[in-house]
PDB file of C-alpha atoms in Angstrom:
ATOM      1  CA  ASP A   1     -26.654 -20.113 -30.578  1.00 81.00           C
ATOM      2  CA  LYS A   2     -21.879 -19.549 -30.563  1.00 83.00           C
ATOM      3  CA  GLU A   3     -21.422 -23.439 -29.495  1.00 85.00           C
ATOM      4  CA  THR A   4     -23.977 -25.337 -32.244  1.00 88.00           C
ATOM      5  CA  GLY A   5     -23.061 -22.519 -35.007  1.00 92.00           C
ATOM      6  CA  VAL A   6     -26.531 -22.566 -36.395  1.00 94.00           C
ATOM      7  CA  LEU A   7     -28.685 -19.402 -36.076  1.00 96.00           C
ATOM      8  CA  HIS A   8     -32.357 -19.629 -33.868  1.00 96.00           C
ATOM      9  CA  PHE A   9     -35.721 -16.782 -34.293  1.00 96.00           C
ATOM     10  CA  PHE A  10     -38.508 -16.049 -33.735  1.00 95.00           C
ATOM     11  CA  SER A  11     -40.692 -13.697 -36.695  1.00 94.00           C
ATOM     12  CA  TYR A  12     -44.638 -13.221 -36.486  1.00 87.00           C
ATOM     13  CA  ASN A  13     -47.519 -12.314 -38.602  1.00 87.00           C
ATOM     14  CA  ILE A  14     -50.073  -9.317 -37.627  1.00 84.00           C
ATOM     15  CA  ARG A  15     -52.949 -10.328 -39.639  1.00 83.00           C
ATOM     16  CA  SER A  16     -52.748 -14.197 -40.788  1.00 88.00           C
ATOM     17  CA  LEU A  17     -51.852 -17.302 -38.731  1.00 89.00           C
ATOM     18  CA  PRO A  18     -49.086 -18.281 -37.388  1.00 90.00           C
ATOM     19  CA  HIS A  19     -48.856 -15.061 -35.572  1.00 91.00           C
ATOM     20  CA  LEU A  20     -45.644 -17.055 -34.218  1.00 95.00           C
ATOM     21  CA  THR A  21     -43.369 -19.146 -36.107  1.00 97.00           C
ATOM     22  CA  TYR A  22     -39.783 -19.997 -33.655  1.00 97.00           C
ATOM     23  CA  GLY A  23     -36.934 -21.172 -36.501  1.00 97.00           C
ATOM     24  CA  VAL A  24     -32.995 -22.789 -36.612  1.00 97.00           C
ATOM     25  CA  LEU A  25     -31.156 -21.932 -39.231  1.00 97.00           C
ATOM     26  CA  ASP A  26     -27.839 -24.027 -39.808  1.00 96.00           C
ATOM     27  CA  ARG A  27     -24.318 -23.242 -40.536  1.00 94.00           C
ATOM     28  CA  ASN A  28     -24.834 -23.014 -44.135  1.00 95.00           C
ATOM     29  CA  ASN A  29     -28.016 -20.949 -43.385  1.00 94.00           C
ATOM     30  CA  ARG A  30     -30.379 -23.421 -44.393  1.00 97.00           C
ATOM     31  CA  LEU A  31     -33.993 -24.113 -42.379  1.00 97.00           C
ATOM     32  CA  THR A  32     -33.984 -27.121 -40.584  1.00 97.00           C
ATOM     33  CA  LYS A  33     -36.969 -25.905 -37.969  1.00 97.00           C
ATOM     34  CA  SER A  34     -39.735 -24.094 -38.956  1.00 98.00           C
ATOM     35  CA  ILE A  35     -42.963 -24.582 -36.053  1.00 98.00           C
ATOM     36  CA  PRO A  36     -45.859 -22.666 -36.417  1.00 97.00           C
ATOM     37  CA  ILE A  37     -47.249 -21.817 -31.961  1.00 97.00           C
ATOM     38  CA  GLU A  38     -50.483 -20.901 -31.305  1.00 94.00           C
ATOM     39  CA  LEU A  39     -51.014 -17.688 -29.509  1.00 93.00           C
ATOM     40  CA  PRO A  40     -53.599 -17.261 -26.200  1.00 90.00           C
ATOM     41  CA  ASN A  41     -54.883 -13.509 -27.023  1.00 89.00           C
ATOM     42  CA  GLY A  42     -54.044 -12.946 -31.055  1.00 88.00           C
ATOM     43  CA  PRO A  43     -51.165 -10.821 -33.175  1.00 90.00           C
ATOM     44  CA  ALA A  44     -48.891  -9.446 -29.723  1.00 89.00           C
ATOM     45  CA  MET A  45     -45.638  -7.446 -30.123  1.00 86.00           C
ATOM     46  CA  MET A  46     -43.128  -9.400 -29.603  1.00 89.00           C
ATOM     47  CA  HIS A  47     -39.241  -7.968 -30.147  1.00 87.00           C
ATOM     48  CA  ASP A  48     -36.656 -10.790 -28.140  1.00 93.00           C
ATOM     49  CA  MET A  49     -36.837 -14.027 -27.632  1.00 95.00           C
ATOM     50  CA  ALA A  50     -34.183 -16.415 -25.452  1.00 94.00           C
ATOM     51  CA  LEU A  51     -32.226 -18.856 -25.456  1.00 94.00           C
ATOM     52  CA  THR A  52     -31.348 -21.422 -22.983  1.00 92.00           C
ATOM     53  CA  ARG A  53     -28.795 -24.921 -23.685  1.00 92.00           C
ATOM     54  CA  THR A  54     -32.606 -26.304 -23.544  1.00 92.00           C
ATOM     55  CA  TYR A  55     -35.281 -24.094 -24.266  1.00 93.00           C
ATOM     56  CA  ALA A  56     -36.580 -21.372 -26.275  1.00 96.00           C
ATOM     57  CA  ILE A  57     -38.010 -19.161 -24.725  1.00 94.00           C
ATOM     58  CA  PHE A  58     -40.589 -16.120 -26.082  1.00 95.00           C
ATOM     59  CA  LEU A  59     -41.746 -13.619 -24.620  1.00 93.00           C
ATOM     60  CA  TYR A  60     -45.884 -12.961 -24.863  1.00 93.00           C
ATOM     61  CA  MET A  61     -46.388  -9.845 -23.341  1.00 89.00           C
ATOM     62  CA  PRO A  62     -49.903  -7.508 -23.584  1.00 89.00           C
ATOM     63  CA  LEU A  63     -48.999  -5.026 -26.434  1.00 85.00           C
ATOM     64  CA  PHE A  64     -51.247  -6.431 -28.905  1.00 85.00           C
ATOM     65  CA  PHE A  65     -52.182  -5.888 -32.144  1.00 83.00           C
ATOM     66  CA  ARG A  66     -54.924  -3.997 -32.244  1.00 77.00           C
ATOM     67  CA  PRO A  67     -56.163  -2.037 -35.878  1.00 76.00           C
ATOM     68  CA  LYS A  68     -59.583  -1.332 -35.110  1.00 74.00           C
ATOM     69  CA  GLU A  69     -58.214   1.212 -32.442  1.00 68.00           C
ATOM     70  CA  MET A  70     -56.158   2.838 -35.837  1.00 65.00           C
ATOM     71  CA  MET A  71     -58.562   2.080 -38.512  1.00 70.00           C
ATOM     72  CA  GLY A  72     -61.200   4.296 -36.074  1.00 67.00           C
ATOM     73  CA  GLY A  73     -58.269   7.435 -36.119  1.00 63.00           C
ATOM     74  CA  HIS A  74     -57.545   6.930 -32.045  1.00 60.00           C
ATOM     75  CA  GLY A  75     -53.618   6.037 -32.002  1.00 64.00           C
ATOM     76  CA  PHE A  76     -51.771   3.194 -32.658  1.00 69.00           C
ATOM     77  CA  PRO A  77     -52.435  -0.804 -34.123  1.00 73.00           C
ATOM     78  CA  PHE A  78     -51.522  -1.528 -30.868  1.00 75.00           C
ATOM     79  CA  VAL A  79     -52.560  -1.757 -26.948  1.00 78.00           C
ATOM     80  CA  PHE A  80     -51.413  -2.122 -23.956  1.00 80.00           C
ATOM     81  CA  GLU A  81     -54.141  -4.229 -21.722  1.00 84.00           C
ATOM     82  CA  PRO A  82     -52.076  -4.079 -18.568  1.00 84.00           C
ATOM     83  CA  ASN A  83     -54.839  -6.130 -17.194  1.00 88.00           C
ATOM     84  CA  GLU A  84     -53.770  -8.829 -18.933  1.00 90.00           C
ATOM     85  CA  PRO A  85     -50.922 -11.608 -18.020  1.00 90.00           C
ATOM     86  CA  SER A  86     -47.258 -11.076 -19.800  1.00 89.00           C
ATOM     87  CA  LYS A  87     -47.002 -15.078 -20.526  1.00 91.00           C
ATOM     88  CA  PHE A  88     -43.755 -16.749 -21.563  1.00 90.00           C
ATOM     89  CA  ALA A  89     -43.313 -19.775 -23.087  1.00 92.00           C
ATOM     90  CA  LEU A  90     -40.875 -22.567 -23.392  1.00 92.00           C
ATOM     91  CA  LEU A  91     -40.444 -25.419 -25.676  1.00 95.00           C
ATOM     92  CA  PRO A  92     -37.438 -28.038 -25.958  1.00 95.00           C
ATOM     93  CA  ARG A  93     -35.023 -26.526 -28.702  1.00 95.00           C
ATOM     94  CA  ASP A  94     -35.628 -30.572 -30.313  1.00 95.00           C
ATOM     95  CA  ALA A  95     -39.368 -29.900 -30.580  1.00 97.00           C
ATOM     96  CA  GLU A  96     -40.545 -31.148 -33.727  1.00 97.00           C
ATOM     97  CA  ASP A  97     -44.171 -28.632 -33.195  1.00 97.00           C
ATOM     98  CA  GLU A  98     -45.394 -26.811 -30.508  1.00 96.00           C
ATOM     99  CA  SER A  99     -47.106 -29.607 -28.456  1.00 96.00           C
ATOM    100  CA  SER A 100     -44.388 -29.581 -25.506  1.00 94.00           C
ATOM    101  CA  ILE A 101     -44.848 -25.820 -25.251  1.00 94.00           C
ATOM    102  CA  GLN A 102     -45.680 -24.536 -22.133  1.00 91.00           C
ATOM    103  CA  TRP A 103     -46.720 -21.279 -20.975  1.00 91.00           C
ATOM    104  CA  PHE A 104     -46.491 -19.165 -17.864  1.00 88.00           C
ATOM    105  CA  ASP A 105     -48.083 -15.567 -16.393  1.00 87.00           C
ATOM    106  CA  LEU A 106     -46.438 -13.365 -14.470  1.00 84.00           C
ATOM    107  CA  PRO A 107     -48.472  -9.448 -14.074  1.00 84.00           C
ATOM    108  CA  ALA A 108     -48.291  -8.040 -16.411  1.00 85.00           C
ATOM    109  CA  GLY A 109     -45.895  -5.815 -17.787  1.00 82.00           C
ATOM    110  CA  MET A 110     -43.960  -5.291 -20.772  1.00 82.00           C
ATOM    111  CA  ILE A 111     -39.698  -6.939 -22.012  1.00 82.00           C
ATOM    112  CA  PHE A 112     -38.214  -5.475 -25.464  1.00 79.00           C
ATOM    113  CA  HIS A 113     -35.662  -6.919 -24.601  1.00 84.00           C
ATOM    114  CA  THR A 114     -33.889 -10.393 -22.454  1.00 86.00           C
ATOM    115  CA  ALA A 115     -30.347 -10.304 -20.737  1.00 85.00           C
ATOM    116  CA  ASN A 116     -29.940 -13.357 -20.361  1.00 87.00           C
ATOM    117  CA  ALA A 117     -30.925 -16.955 -20.058  1.00 89.00           C
ATOM    118  CA  TRP A 118     -29.778 -19.887 -17.840  1.00 88.00           C
ATOM    119  CA  GLU A 119     -31.022 -22.762 -16.211  1.00 87.00           C
ATOM    120  CA  ASP A 120     -29.846 -23.782 -12.880  1.00 83.00           C
ATOM    121  CA  GLU A 121     -28.644 -26.942 -11.427  1.00 84.00           C
ATOM    122  CA  ASP A 122     -32.292 -27.384  -9.945  1.00 81.00           C
ATOM    123  CA  GLY A 123     -33.722 -26.973 -13.496  1.00 81.00           C
ATOM    124  CA  ARG A 124     -34.754 -23.997 -13.340  1.00 83.00           C
ATOM    125  CA  VAL A 125     -35.212 -21.620 -16.723  1.00 87.00           C
ATOM    126  CA  ASN A 126     -33.610 -18.113 -15.003  1.00 85.00           C
ATOM    127  CA  LEU A 127     -34.508 -15.558 -17.092  1.00 85.00           C
ATOM    128  CA  TYR A 128     -33.330 -11.940 -16.534  1.00 83.00           C
ATOM    129  CA  ALA A 129     -34.616  -9.133 -19.070  1.00 81.00           C
ATOM    130  CA  CYS A 130     -34.959  -5.490 -18.693  1.00 77.00           C
ATOM    131  CA  SER A 131     -38.826  -4.288 -17.501  1.00 75.00           C
ATOM    132  CA  THR A 132     -41.573  -2.684 -16.359  1.00 73.00           C
ATOM    133  CA  SER A 133     -44.547  -3.023 -14.237  1.00 70.00           C
ATOM    134  CA  GLU A 134     -45.581  -0.275 -17.051  1.00 66.00           C
ATOM    135  CA  TYR A 135     -46.091   0.989 -20.759  1.00 64.00           C
ATOM    136  CA  SER A 136     -45.245   4.492 -21.642  1.00 54.00           C
ATOM    137  CA  LEU A 137     -43.701   6.127 -24.647  1.00 48.00           C
ATOM    138  CA  GLY A 138     -44.731   9.169 -23.174  1.00 46.00           C
ATOM    139  CA  GLU A 139     -47.078  11.160 -25.240  1.00 44.00           C
ATOM    140  CA  LEU A 140     -47.096   8.342 -28.198  1.00 47.00           C
ATOM    141  CA  LEU A 141     -47.465   5.610 -25.816  1.00 49.00           C
ATOM    142  CA  SER A 142     -49.206   5.105 -23.334  1.00 45.00           C
ATOM    143  CA  SER A 143     -49.885   1.579 -20.836  1.00 43.00           C
ATOM    144  CA  LYS A 144     -53.566   2.636 -20.737  1.00 42.00           C
ATOM    145  CA  SER A 145     -53.098   2.588 -25.036  1.00 36.00           C
ATOM    146  CA  THR A 146     -53.803   4.488 -27.373  1.00 35.00           C
ATOM    147  CA  ARG A 147     -56.987   4.912 -28.050  1.00 36.00           C
ATOM    148  CA  TYR A 148     -57.740   7.173 -25.429  1.00 33.00           C
ATOM    149  CA  GLY A 149     -54.638  10.434 -27.657  1.00 34.00           C
ATOM    150  CA  PRO A 150     -51.943  11.365 -25.515  1.00 34.00           C
ATOM    151  CA  VAL A 151     -51.846  12.299 -21.678  1.00 31.00           C
ATOM    152  CA  SER A 152     -51.814  16.710 -21.221  1.00 31.00           C
ATOM    153  CA  PRO A 153     -50.522  17.985 -17.946  1.00 32.00           C
ATOM    154  CA  ALA A 154     -53.369  19.169 -16.844  1.00 36.00           C
ATOM    155  CA  SER A 155     -55.311  15.512 -17.126  1.00 33.00           C
ATOM    156  CA  PRO A 156     -54.845  13.647 -13.497  1.00 35.00           C
ATOM    157  CA  GLN A 157     -51.927  10.871 -14.851  1.00 34.00           C
ATOM    158  CA  PRO A 158     -51.454   7.374 -13.430  1.00 34.00           C
ATOM    159  CA  PRO A 159     -48.370   6.705 -11.150  1.00 32.00           C
ATOM    160  CA  ARG A 160     -46.095   5.859 -12.975  1.00 33.00           C
ATOM    161  CA  PRO A 161     -43.751   3.197 -11.543  1.00 33.00           C
ATOM    162  CA  ALA A 162     -40.146   3.041 -11.934  1.00 36.00           C
ATOM    163  CA  GLY A 163     -38.306   0.724 -14.569  1.00 39.00           C
ATOM    164  CA  GLY A 164     -36.607  -2.458 -13.292  1.00 39.00           C
ATOM    165  CA  SER A 165     -34.608  -5.446 -13.937  1.00 39.00           C
ATOM    166  CA  LEU A 166     -37.311  -9.023 -14.000  1.00 44.00           C
ATOM    167  CA  SER A 167     -35.597 -12.195 -12.721  1.00 47.00           C
ATOM    168  CA  THR A 168     -37.516 -14.985 -13.082  1.00 50.00           C
ATOM    169  CA  SER A 169     -37.533 -18.257 -12.256  1.00 49.00           C
ATOM    170  CA  ILE A 170     -38.980 -21.696 -13.735  1.00 50.00           C
ATOM    171  CA  ALA A 171     -39.201 -24.544 -12.035  1.00 43.00           C
ATOM    172  CA  THR A 172     -38.541 -27.514 -15.100  1.00 40.00           C
ATOM    173  CA  THR A 173     -38.136 -30.249 -12.333  1.00 35.00           C
ATOM    174  CA  GLY A 174     -40.146 -33.717 -13.287  1.00 33.00           C
ATOM    175  CA  HIS A 175     -43.442 -32.582 -14.374  1.00 27.00           C
ATOM    176  CA  THR A 176     -43.715 -30.008 -11.652  1.00 29.00           C
ATOM    177  CA  TRP A 177     -44.235 -26.358 -13.446  1.00 33.00           C
ATOM    178  CA  GLY A 178     -44.418 -23.136 -11.667  1.00 36.00           C
ATOM    179  CA  ILE A 179     -42.919 -19.460 -12.474  1.00 40.00           C
ATOM    180  CA  SER A 180     -42.274 -17.442  -9.828  1.00 41.00           C
ATOM    181  CA  GLY A 181     -41.075 -13.486 -10.899  1.00 39.00           C
ATOM    182  CA  ARG A 182     -38.711 -10.727  -8.469  1.00 37.00           C
ATOM    183  CA  THR A 183     -39.009  -6.506 -10.043  1.00 33.00           C
ATOM    184  CA  GLY A 184     -37.027  -4.178  -9.078  1.00 34.00           C
ATOM    185  CA  GLY A 185     -33.767  -2.611  -9.204  1.00 32.00           C
ATOM    186  CA  PRO A 186     -32.755   1.082  -9.504  1.00 30.00           C
ATOM    187  CA  SER A 187     -34.526   3.079 -12.800  1.00 28.00           C
ATOM    188  CA  MET A 188     -33.733   2.389 -16.484  1.00 26.00           C
TER     189      MET A 188
END
């Protein structure tokens, strides 16, 4: 944080609770905050977070760790679950524990990197990020999960929408919480 000189970070643990921890280091690299956060559906790949002046925003995409998939010889230890929602969590930066966290759902998709986040004059939290409605790394990983192995050129393939940007606004005015999302934009 350029204004305060502190470092906000998160870590996740795929083996034991807590699966997510939010932390803050002061200007002298001393840990001043460590908040364990319970995740709704267990451990997931969490690659980025965002900050506003008031909130830490955590992205909980439906790319879940499923080590049994790998142990059974059926792919990687994580599986994209397209029927599960993407979840966003807002935690006030001044929180001392997870009790004030708010969770919001959007349709399943993947976000690895955020571009910007801020609060507008109406109290909405805005987030811009690179997103896709399906997750795929070619034949290695796909939104159909890795449990089915690579898709061959001869087998039917589901249509893959172009990637784009995600613009999400979360209303935080008063005691009313809501979320609205918009996807679209050029292929990335």
